[in-house]
């Protein structure tokens, strides 16, 4: 992705701001756990307008632009049929929240279940259990599309209440371990993904 501005911005501040922004946008998407040698994001600032902008306004604007670009990448993922947001709340640290969200985003069994429209909360608990994060695995709440399917790591509301027929799926994981949160965006794993990545020679 290439982001451009004609605002007058100090180079050092711009690098610091853009690093923070990328860590909370582009580095919060995870389609299949694989990276490419051409995965790149560039910010160019010409200063040609002569307009100065405050650091806070610049950071807020970049968050909006980069957040949109990042989620568009997930919306263009190979073979996807679902766009999945994994929001982790009440974590002991932001790093813990990211680790739990990313563990779920990279779990193939969970991604296959979402492709099949199966609200399998057991796979979510199994996935977050692999994360390097501090929380009580026996006391986690999990909601799928606003239905709490697991309460305190046991059965919750009727899983048949969950409608996964649409494109957008939301997973909410409450770790009950602190005040930090993070959201990771991913997609499902479909037949088309396997076909696209196996039916050609490089």
Short mmCIF file of C-alpha atoms in Angstrom, two decimals, residues 44-147:
data_model
loop_
_atom_site.label_atom_id
_atom_site.label_comp_id
_atom_site.label_asym_id
_atom_site.label_seq_id
_atom_site.Cartn_x
_atom_site.Cartn_y
_atom_site.Cartn_z
CA UNK A 44 5.31 9.72 1.28
CA UNK A 45 5.01 13.31 2.51
CA UNK A 46 5.90 16.05 0.01
CA UNK A 47 5.07 19.10 2.13
CA UNK A 48 4.01 20.82 -1.10
CA UNK A 49 0.83 22.30 0.37
CA UNK A 50 2.72 24.27 2.98
CA UNK A 51 0.03 23.26 5.48
CA UNK A 52 1.15 22.05 8.89
CA UNK A 53 -0.94 19.46 10.71
CA UNK A 54 -0.79 18.45 14.35
CA UNK A 55 0.65 15.05 15.21
CA UNK A 56 -2.65 13.96 16.77
CA UNK A 57 -4.72 14.91 13.70
CA UNK A 58 -2.21 13.26 11.39
CA UNK A 59 -2.20 10.05 13.43
CA UNK A 60 -6.00 9.91 13.57
CA UNK A 61 -6.27 10.45 9.81
CA UNK A 62 -3.63 7.82 9.07
CA UNK A 63 -5.42 5.36 11.38
CA UNK A 64 -8.62 5.81 9.37
CA UNK A 65 -6.90 5.50 5.98
CA UNK A 66 -4.63 2.58 6.89
CA UNK A 67 -7.40 0.79 8.78
CA UNK A 68 -9.56 0.92 5.67
CA UNK A 69 -6.74 -0.25 3.40
CA UNK A 70 -5.87 -3.12 5.74
CA UNK A 71 -9.43 -4.45 5.94
CA UNK A 72 -9.72 -4.11 2.15
CA UNK A 73 -6.76 -6.48 1.86
CA UNK A 74 -8.66 -9.07 3.90
CA UNK A 75 -11.68 -8.47 1.67
CA UNK A 76 -9.49 -9.37 -1.31
CA UNK A 77 -7.92 -12.49 0.22
CA UNK A 78 -7.53 -15.57 -1.97
CA UNK A 79 -10.61 -17.78 -1.97
CA UNK A 80 -12.28 -16.08 0.98
CA UNK A 81 -16.02 -16.20 1.57
CA UNK A 82 -16.01 -14.60 5.04
CA UNK A 83 -14.39 -11.52 6.56
CA UNK A 84 -13.74 -12.19 10.23
CA UNK A 85 -13.03 -9.71 13.03
CA UNK A 86 -11.57 -11.20 16.21
CA UNK A 87 -11.87 -8.75 19.08
CA UNK A 88 -10.07 -9.68 22.28
CA UNK A 89 -11.06 -7.64 25.34
CA UNK A 90 -10.05 -7.44 29.00
CA UNK A 91 -6.57 -8.82 28.37
CA UNK A 92 -3.69 -8.32 30.77
CA UNK A 93 -1.74 -6.44 28.09
CA UNK A 94 -2.16 -5.35 24.50
CA UNK A 95 0.46 -7.91 23.49
CA UNK A 96 -1.63 -10.66 25.12
CA UNK A 97 -4.73 -9.49 23.25
CA UNK A 98 -2.86 -9.51 19.94
CA UNK A 99 -1.36 -12.95 20.64
CA UNK A 100 -4.77 -14.48 21.37
CA UNK A 101 -6.39 -12.86 18.34
CA UNK A 102 -3.59 -13.96 16.05
CA UNK A 103 -3.66 -17.53 17.39
CA UNK A 104 -7.31 -17.72 16.38
CA UNK A 105 -6.70 -16.04 13.02
CA UNK A 106 -4.07 -18.65 12.13
CA UNK A 107 -6.04 -21.70 13.24
CA UNK A 108 -7.02 -23.71 10.17
CA UNK A 109 -9.61 -25.82 11.99
CA UNK A 110 -11.41 -22.69 13.15
CA UNK A 111 -11.20 -21.08 9.71
CA UNK A 112 -12.65 -24.21 8.09
CA UNK A 113 -15.50 -24.22 10.62
CA UNK A 114 -16.32 -20.62 9.73
CA UNK A 115 -16.31 -21.49 6.03
CA UNK A 116 -18.80 -24.26 6.79
CA UNK A 117 -21.01 -21.97 8.87
CA UNK A 118 -20.33 -24.00 12.01
CA UNK A 119 -20.37 -21.95 15.27
CA UNK A 120 -17.79 -24.28 16.81
CA UNK A 121 -16.74 -22.41 19.95
CA UNK A 122 -14.60 -25.35 21.04
CA UNK A 123 -12.22 -24.62 18.18
CA UNK A 124 -11.97 -21.01 19.32
CA UNK A 125 -11.06 -22.08 22.86
CA UNK A 126 -8.56 -24.61 21.52
CA UNK A 127 -6.97 -21.95 19.32
CA UNK A 128 -6.62 -19.31 22.02
CA UNK A 129 -5.12 -21.95 24.29
CA UNK A 130 -2.07 -22.04 22.02
CA UNK A 131 -1.37 -18.32 22.50
CA UNK A 132 1.58 -17.08 24.53
CA UNK A 133 -0.63 -14.96 26.79
CA UNK A 134 -1.52 -14.79 30.47
CA UNK A 135 -5.17 -15.61 31.23
CA UNK A 136 -7.28 -18.27 32.93
CA UNK A 137 -8.29 -20.77 30.22
CA UNK A 138 -11.12 -21.99 32.45
CA UNK A 139 -12.79 -18.56 32.56
CA UNK A 140 -13.16 -17.14 29.06
CA UNK A 141 -16.34 -15.88 27.39
CA UNK A 142 -16.73 -16.26 23.62
CA UNK A 143 -19.38 -14.65 21.44
CA UNK A 144 -20.05 -15.31 17.76
CA UNK A 145 -22.05 -12.63 15.94
CA UNK A 146 -23.26 -11.24 19.28
CA UNK A 147 -24.35 -14.64 20.65
#
